[in-house]
Amino acid sequence: MIQSHHFYAILPASQSVFHWDTADFIRVIKNAAKTANLTVIGELAYAFQPQGVSAVILLAESHVALHFWPEEAKVTIDIHICDYQKDNQAKARLLAKILTIQISESESMHGWNYLYISG
């Protein structure tokens, strides 16, 4: 049976995010995933010209995608975590919390949406 947790948000970008390069975005996502006890197995980032960044990490549990829109001062985040052999909802929620703090410098989870998928 497929069971997964999908968290997604559009967050305000703190001023520090404007100084990050693609390696910084990957580092932030990877460190957050590792802190949440998720398994990073791949990564890719791309800097758009004249502005913007997309960064994705592949997890054994699924993926995290992030898109920085500097012209809007926003970051969109998509977290998809599967429940393979155990319930990973707490890990997905912790990952969302850590990324919120790193990107928005806020602990508020107000902008997050959650979808549980089962079938």
PDB file of C-alpha atoms in Angstrom:
ATOM      1  CA  MET A   1       0.000   0.000   0.000  1.00  0.00           C
ATOM      2  CA  ILE A   2       1.256   3.476  -0.917  1.00  0.00           C
ATOM      3  CA  GLN A   3       1.308   5.934   1.974  1.00  0.00           C
ATOM      4  CA  SER A   4       3.029   9.285   1.737  1.00  0.00           C
ATOM      5  CA  HIS A   5       3.132  12.768   3.178  1.00  0.00           C
ATOM      6  CA  HIS A   6       3.154  15.839   0.968  1.00  0.00           C
ATOM      7  CA  PHE A   7       3.993  19.191   2.548  1.00  0.00           C
ATOM      8  CA  TYR A   8       4.123  22.283   0.351  1.00  0.00           C
ATOM      9  CA  ALA A   9       4.442  26.013   0.970  1.00  0.00           C
ATOM     10  CA  ILE A  10       5.262  29.413  -0.458  1.00  0.00           C
ATOM     11  CA  LEU A  11       7.488  31.082   2.121  1.00  0.00           C
ATOM     12  CA  PRO A  12       8.880  34.601   2.391  1.00  0.00           C
ATOM     13  CA  ALA A  13      12.628  34.614   1.737  1.00  0.00           C
ATOM     14  CA  SER A  14      14.808  36.158   4.427  1.00  0.00           C
ATOM     15  CA  GLN A  15      17.472  38.635   3.315  1.00  0.00           C
ATOM     16  CA  SER A  16      20.211  36.023   3.753  1.00  0.00           C
ATOM     17  CA  VAL A  17      18.632  33.827   1.028  1.00  0.00           C
ATOM     18  CA  PHE A  18      19.341  36.552  -1.539  1.00  0.00           C
ATOM     19  CA  HIS A  19      23.071  35.905  -1.022  1.00  0.00           C
ATOM     20  CA  TRP A  20      22.927  32.116  -1.449  1.00  0.00           C
ATOM     21  CA  ASP A  21      24.271  30.388  -4.525  1.00  0.00           C
ATOM     22  CA  THR A  22      23.141  26.981  -5.805  1.00  0.00           C
ATOM     23  CA  ALA A  23      25.562  25.160  -3.471  1.00  0.00           C
ATOM     24  CA  ASP A  24      24.046  26.978  -0.474  1.00  0.00           C
ATOM     25  CA  PHE A  25      20.523  25.894  -1.418  1.00  0.00           C
ATOM     26  CA  ILE A  26      21.659  22.272  -1.734  1.00  0.00           C
ATOM     27  CA  ARG A  27      23.589  22.470   1.554  1.00  0.00           C
ATOM     28  CA  VAL A  28      20.561  23.836   3.423  1.00  0.00           C
ATOM     29  CA  ILE A  29      18.208  21.177   2.056  1.00  0.00           C
ATOM     30  CA  LYS A  30      20.687  18.320   2.613  1.00  0.00           C
ATOM     31  CA  ASN A  31      21.488  19.381   6.179  1.00  0.00           C
ATOM     32  CA  ALA A  32      17.777  19.709   6.983  1.00  0.00           C
ATOM     33  CA  ALA A  33      17.055  16.264   5.529  1.00  0.00           C
ATOM     34  CA  LYS A  34      19.909  14.683   7.471  1.00  0.00           C
ATOM     35  CA  THR A  35      18.766  16.357  10.701  1.00  0.00           C
ATOM     36  CA  ALA A  36      15.292  14.895  10.077  1.00  0.00           C
ATOM     37  CA  ASN A  37      16.934  11.427   9.703  1.00  0.00           C
ATOM     38  CA  LEU A  38      16.113  11.136   5.996  1.00  0.00           C
ATOM     39  CA  THR A  39      18.473   9.535   3.477  1.00  0.00           C
ATOM     40  CA  VAL A  40      19.897  11.810   0.758  1.00  0.00           C
ATOM     41  CA  ILE A  41      20.814   9.866  -2.397  1.00  0.00           C
ATOM     42  CA  GLY A  42      21.090  12.614  -5.035  1.00  0.00           C
ATOM     43  CA  GLU A  43      21.042  16.355  -5.699  1.00  0.00           C
ATOM     44  CA  LEU A  44      20.710  18.889  -8.494  1.00  0.00           C
ATOM     45  CA  ALA A  45      20.525  22.689  -8.595  1.00  0.00           C
ATOM     46  CA  TYR A  46      20.213  25.213 -11.379  1.00  0.00           C
ATOM     47  CA  ALA A  47      20.632  29.016 -11.369  1.00  0.00           C
ATOM     48  CA  PHE A  48      18.387  30.814 -13.834  1.00  0.00           C
ATOM     49  CA  GLN A  49      19.512  33.966 -15.627  1.00  0.00           C
ATOM     50  CA  PRO A  50      19.021  36.730 -14.755  1.00  0.00           C
ATOM     51  CA  GLN A  51      17.710  35.397 -11.418  1.00  0.00           C
ATOM     52  CA  GLY A  52      16.208  32.479  -9.553  1.00  0.00           C
ATOM     53  CA  VAL A  53      17.293  29.038  -8.382  1.00  0.00           C
ATOM     54  CA  SER A  54      15.788  25.564  -8.409  1.00  0.00           C
ATOM     55  CA  ALA A  55      17.260  22.884  -6.150  1.00  0.00           C
ATOM     56  CA  VAL A  56      16.175  19.281  -5.693  1.00  0.00           C
ATOM     57  CA  ILE A  57      17.398  16.492  -3.475  1.00  0.00           C
ATOM     58  CA  LEU A  58      16.430  12.919  -4.058  1.00  0.00           C
ATOM     59  CA  LEU A  59      15.774  10.918  -0.909  1.00  0.00           C
ATOM     60  CA  ALA A  60      15.472   7.194  -0.371  1.00  0.00           C
ATOM     61  CA  GLU A  61      12.070   8.241   1.034  1.00  0.00           C
ATOM     62  CA  SER A  62      11.206  10.443  -2.034  1.00  0.00           C
ATOM     63  CA  HIS A  63      12.254  14.087  -2.674  1.00  0.00           C
ATOM     64  CA  VAL A  64      12.432  17.768  -1.736  1.00  0.00           C
ATOM     65  CA  ALA A  65      12.182  20.511  -4.378  1.00  0.00           C
ATOM     66  CA  LEU A  66      12.790  24.205  -3.759  1.00  0.00           C
ATOM     67  CA  HIS A  67      12.401  27.179  -6.103  1.00  0.00           C
ATOM     68  CA  PHE A  68      13.622  30.687  -5.233  1.00  0.00           C
ATOM     69  CA  TRP A  69      11.811  33.609  -6.878  1.00  0.00           C
ATOM     70  CA  PRO A  70      13.932  36.669  -5.923  1.00  0.00           C
ATOM     71  CA  GLU A  71      11.686  39.080  -7.835  1.00  0.00           C
ATOM     72  CA  GLU A  72       8.850  38.044  -5.482  1.00  0.00           C
ATOM     73  CA  ALA A  73      11.065  37.437  -2.410  1.00  0.00           C
ATOM     74  CA  LYS A  74       9.472  33.970  -2.155  1.00  0.00           C
ATOM     75  CA  VAL A  75      10.625  30.372  -1.962  1.00  0.00           C
ATOM     76  CA  THR A  76       8.333  27.513  -2.912  1.00  0.00           C
ATOM     77  CA  ILE A  77       9.020  24.164  -1.281  1.00  0.00           C
ATOM     78  CA  ASP A  78       7.620  20.744  -2.095  1.00  0.00           C
ATOM     79  CA  ILE A  79       8.339  17.865   0.310  1.00  0.00           C
ATOM     80  CA  HIS A  80       7.169  14.375  -0.529  1.00  0.00           C
ATOM     81  CA  ILE A  81       8.050  11.615   1.954  1.00  0.00           C
ATOM     82  CA  CYS A  82       6.862   8.013   1.607  1.00  0.00           C
ATOM     83  CA  ASP A  83       6.116   5.635   4.463  1.00  0.00           C
ATOM     84  CA  TYR A  84       8.363   2.761   3.450  1.00  0.00           C
ATOM     85  CA  GLN A  85       8.446   0.226   6.292  1.00  0.00           C
ATOM     86  CA  LYS A  86       7.618   2.933   8.886  1.00  0.00           C
ATOM     87  CA  ASP A  87       5.591   6.094   9.435  1.00  0.00           C
ATOM     88  CA  ASN A  88       7.724   9.053   8.322  1.00  0.00           C
ATOM     89  CA  GLN A  89       5.226  11.846   8.965  1.00  0.00           C
ATOM     90  CA  ALA A  90       7.191  13.212  11.941  1.00  0.00           C
ATOM     91  CA  LYS A  91      10.355  13.318   9.815  1.00  0.00           C
ATOM     92  CA  ALA A  92       8.536  15.169   7.020  1.00  0.00           C
ATOM     93  CA  ARG A  93       7.074  17.660   9.494  1.00  0.00           C
ATOM     94  CA  LEU A  94      10.497  18.238  11.106  1.00  0.00           C
ATOM     95  CA  LEU A  95      12.043  18.799   7.663  1.00  0.00           C
ATOM     96  CA  ALA A  96       9.389  21.438   6.886  1.00  0.00           C
ATOM     97  CA  LYS A  97      10.044  23.139  10.236  1.00  0.00           C
ATOM     98  CA  ILE A  98      13.819  23.230   9.716  1.00  0.00           C
ATOM     99  CA  LEU A  99      13.492  24.625   6.175  1.00  0.00           C
ATOM    100  CA  THR A 100      11.063  27.295   7.402  1.00  0.00           C
ATOM    101  CA  ILE A 101      13.584  28.456   9.999  1.00  0.00           C
ATOM    102  CA  GLN A 102      16.486  28.420   7.517  1.00  0.00           C
ATOM    103  CA  ILE A 103      14.623  30.195   4.699  1.00  0.00           C
ATOM    104  CA  SER A 104      12.225  32.547   6.461  1.00  0.00           C
ATOM    105  CA  GLU A 105      14.002  32.928   9.807  1.00  0.00           C
ATOM    106  CA  SER A 106      10.639  32.163  11.395  1.00  0.00           C
ATOM    107  CA  GLU A 107       9.248  29.202  13.317  1.00  0.00           C
ATOM    108  CA  SER A 108       5.701  29.758  12.070  1.00  0.00           C
ATOM    109  CA  MET A 109       4.305  26.847  10.062  1.00  0.00           C
ATOM    110  CA  HIS A 110       1.357  28.995   8.952  1.00  0.00           C
ATOM    111  CA  GLY A 111       2.173  28.878   5.222  1.00  0.00           C
ATOM    112  CA  TRP A 112       2.382  25.082   4.979  1.00  0.00           C
ATOM    113  CA  ASN A 113      -0.220  22.781   3.438  1.00  0.00           C
ATOM    114  CA  TYR A 114      -0.389  19.032   4.039  1.00  0.00           C
ATOM    115  CA  LEU A 115      -1.782  16.190   1.975  1.00  0.00           C
ATOM    116  CA  TYR A 116      -1.758  12.547   3.067  1.00  0.00           C
ATOM    117  CA  ILE A 117      -1.811  10.070   0.210  1.00  0.00           C
ATOM    118  CA  SER A 118      -2.866   6.457   0.710  1.00  0.00           C
ATOM    119  CA  GLY A 119      -3.850   3.817  -1.742  1.00  0.00           C
TER     120      GLY A 119
END
